[in-house]
Amino acid sequence: MRKYEEKKENQVVEVYCNCCGKKLAVKDGMIMEGVLPVTAFWGYFSEKDGEHHTFDLCESCYDKWIAGFQIPVEKKIENEML
Ligand SMILES: [Zn+2]
């Protein structure tokens, strides 16, 4: 869950993990720790017809979530990080 600077739409000021409620570290509009931003659009064949869902997960909640997966996540190392 993100709160933005009123004057600048893209300037994030606060980010919270939707799962545990932890406030993530943000400095000058940049998130200074691991976060998984999720945006899901539920289409016609779902039971959430047309709903748009967004949430953020901290790294710790992400790790707990994927630990329960039957099939592990695919991992690839990026050599170039911006
Ligand atoms: Zn969390």
PDB file of C-alpha atoms and ligand atoms in Angstrom:
ATOM      1  CA  MET A   1       0.000   0.000   0.000  1.00  0.00           C
ATOM      2  CA  ARG A   2       1.505   3.300  -1.073  1.00  0.00           C
ATOM      3  CA  LYS A   3       0.982   6.908  -0.171  1.00  0.00           C
ATOM      4  CA  TYR A   4       2.130   9.529  -2.623  1.00  0.00           C
ATOM      5  CA  GLU A   5       3.242  13.136  -2.351  1.00  0.00           C
ATOM      6  CA  GLU A   6       0.180  15.260  -3.091  1.00  0.00           C
ATOM      7  CA  LYS A   7       1.849  17.420  -5.715  1.00  0.00           C
ATOM      8  CA  LYS A   8       3.807  14.700  -7.489  1.00  0.00           C
ATOM      9  CA  GLU A   9       1.839  11.567  -8.342  1.00  0.00           C
ATOM     10  CA  ASN A  10       4.891   9.378  -8.826  1.00  0.00           C
ATOM     11  CA  GLN A  11       6.717  10.533  -5.691  1.00  0.00           C
ATOM     12  CA  VAL A  12       6.068   7.803  -3.138  1.00  0.00           C
ATOM     13  CA  VAL A  13       6.388   8.955   0.481  1.00  0.00           C
ATOM     14  CA  GLU A  14       5.188   5.927   2.446  1.00  0.00           C
ATOM     15  CA  VAL A  15       4.997   2.231   1.597  1.00  0.00           C
ATOM     16  CA  TYR A  16       3.460  -0.414   3.849  1.00  0.00           C
ATOM     17  CA  CYS A  17       3.471  -4.183   3.561  1.00  0.00           C
ATOM     18  CA  ASN A  18      -0.186  -5.136   3.148  1.00  0.00           C
ATOM     19  CA  CYS A  19       0.387  -8.481   4.863  1.00  0.00           C
ATOM     20  CA  CYS A  20       2.154  -7.553   8.143  1.00  0.00           C
ATOM     21  CA  GLY A  21       1.576  -3.782   8.089  1.00  0.00           C
ATOM     22  CA  LYS A  22       5.292  -2.951   8.371  1.00  0.00           C
ATOM     23  CA  LYS A  23       6.306   0.496   7.123  1.00  0.00           C
ATOM     24  CA  LEU A  24       9.110   0.132   4.596  1.00  0.00           C
ATOM     25  CA  ALA A  25      12.089   2.471   4.433  1.00  0.00           C
ATOM     26  CA  VAL A  26      11.604   5.219   1.823  1.00  0.00           C
ATOM     27  CA  LYS A  27      14.172   7.919   1.118  1.00  0.00           C
ATOM     28  CA  ASP A  28      13.707  10.683  -1.457  1.00  0.00           C
ATOM     29  CA  GLY A  29      10.912   8.756  -3.171  1.00  0.00           C
ATOM     30  CA  MET A  30      12.918   5.528  -3.410  1.00  0.00           C
ATOM     31  CA  ILE A  31      12.085   2.345  -1.520  1.00  0.00           C
ATOM     32  CA  MET A  32      15.287   1.372   0.297  1.00  0.00           C
ATOM     33  CA  GLU A  33      14.500  -2.304   0.925  1.00  0.00           C
ATOM     34  CA  GLY A  34      13.071  -5.334  -0.841  1.00  0.00           C
ATOM     35  CA  VAL A  35       9.415  -5.061  -1.822  1.00  0.00           C
ATOM     36  CA  LEU A  36       7.115  -6.994  -4.116  1.00  0.00           C
ATOM     37  CA  PRO A  37       4.617  -4.638  -5.772  1.00  0.00           C
ATOM     38  CA  VAL A  38       1.669  -6.643  -7.097  1.00  0.00           C
ATOM     39  CA  THR A  39      -0.976  -5.505  -9.553  1.00  0.00           C
ATOM     40  CA  ALA A  40      -3.610  -7.993 -10.616  1.00  0.00           C
ATOM     41  CA  PHE A  41      -6.475  -7.460 -13.007  1.00  0.00           C
ATOM     42  CA  TRP A  42      -9.230 -10.035 -12.678  1.00  0.00           C
ATOM     43  CA  GLY A  43     -10.893 -10.649 -16.002  1.00  0.00           C
ATOM     44  CA  TYR A  44     -14.288 -11.906 -17.114  1.00  0.00           C
ATOM     45  CA  PHE A  45     -13.660 -15.570 -16.360  1.00  0.00           C
ATOM     46  CA  SER A  46     -12.700 -14.958 -12.743  1.00  0.00           C
ATOM     47  CA  GLU A  47     -15.101 -14.491  -9.878  1.00  0.00           C
ATOM     48  CA  LYS A  48     -13.819 -10.915  -9.418  1.00  0.00           C
ATOM     49  CA  ASP A  49     -15.033  -9.712 -12.786  1.00  0.00           C
ATOM     50  CA  GLY A  50     -13.214  -6.522 -13.736  1.00  0.00           C
ATOM     51  CA  GLU A  51     -11.583  -5.855 -10.362  1.00  0.00           C
ATOM     52  CA  HIS A  52      -8.111  -4.349 -10.202  1.00  0.00           C
ATOM     53  CA  HIS A  53      -6.118  -5.348  -7.101  1.00  0.00           C
ATOM     54  CA  THR A  54      -2.836  -3.808  -5.950  1.00  0.00           C
ATOM     55  CA  PHE A  55      -0.712  -4.512  -2.889  1.00  0.00           C
ATOM     56  CA  ASP A  56       2.867  -4.508  -1.641  1.00  0.00           C
ATOM     57  CA  LEU A  57       4.634  -7.266   0.266  1.00  0.00           C
ATOM     58  CA  CYS A  58       7.826  -6.865   2.300  1.00  0.00           C
ATOM     59  CA  GLU A  59      10.620  -9.318   1.611  1.00  0.00           C
ATOM     60  CA  SER A  60       9.960 -11.291   4.791  1.00  0.00           C
ATOM     61  CA  CYS A  61       6.253 -11.816   3.936  1.00  0.00           C
ATOM     62  CA  TYR A  62       7.231 -12.688   0.373  1.00  0.00           C
ATOM     63  CA  ASP A  63       9.644 -15.346   1.663  1.00  0.00           C
ATOM     64  CA  LYS A  64       6.944 -16.844   3.916  1.00  0.00           C
ATOM     65  CA  TRP A  65       4.433 -16.801   1.048  1.00  0.00           C
ATOM     66  CA  ILE A  66       6.642 -18.566  -1.497  1.00  0.00           C
ATOM     67  CA  ALA A  67       7.840 -21.095   1.112  1.00  0.00           C
ATOM     68  CA  GLY A  68       4.303 -22.536   0.882  1.00  0.00           C
ATOM     69  CA  PHE A  69       4.387 -22.946  -2.909  1.00  0.00           C
ATOM     70  CA  GLN A  70       4.148 -26.502  -4.254  1.00  0.00           C
ATOM     71  CA  ILE A  71       6.341 -25.486  -7.201  1.00  0.00           C
ATOM     72  CA  PRO A  72       9.277 -23.221  -6.309  1.00  0.00           C
ATOM     73  CA  VAL A  73       9.676 -19.798  -7.929  1.00  0.00           C
ATOM     74  CA  GLU A  74      12.012 -19.600 -10.903  1.00  0.00           C
ATOM     75  CA  LYS A  75      15.170 -17.690 -10.078  1.00  0.00           C
ATOM     76  CA  LYS A  76      17.460 -15.847 -12.443  1.00  0.00           C
ATOM     77  CA  ILE A  77      20.279 -13.484 -11.534  1.00  0.00           C
ATOM     78  CA  GLU A  78      20.255 -10.025 -13.168  1.00  0.00           C
ATOM     79  CA  ASN A  79      23.757  -8.828 -13.887  1.00  0.00           C
ATOM     80  CA  GLU A  80      22.691  -5.284 -14.717  1.00  0.00           C
ATOM     81  CA  MET A  81      20.681  -3.532 -12.021  1.00  0.00           C
ATOM     82  CA  LEU A  82      19.523   0.038 -12.394  1.00  0.00           C
TER      83      LEU A  82
HETATM   84 ZN    ZN B   1       5.292  -7.907   5.548  1.00  0.00          ZN
END
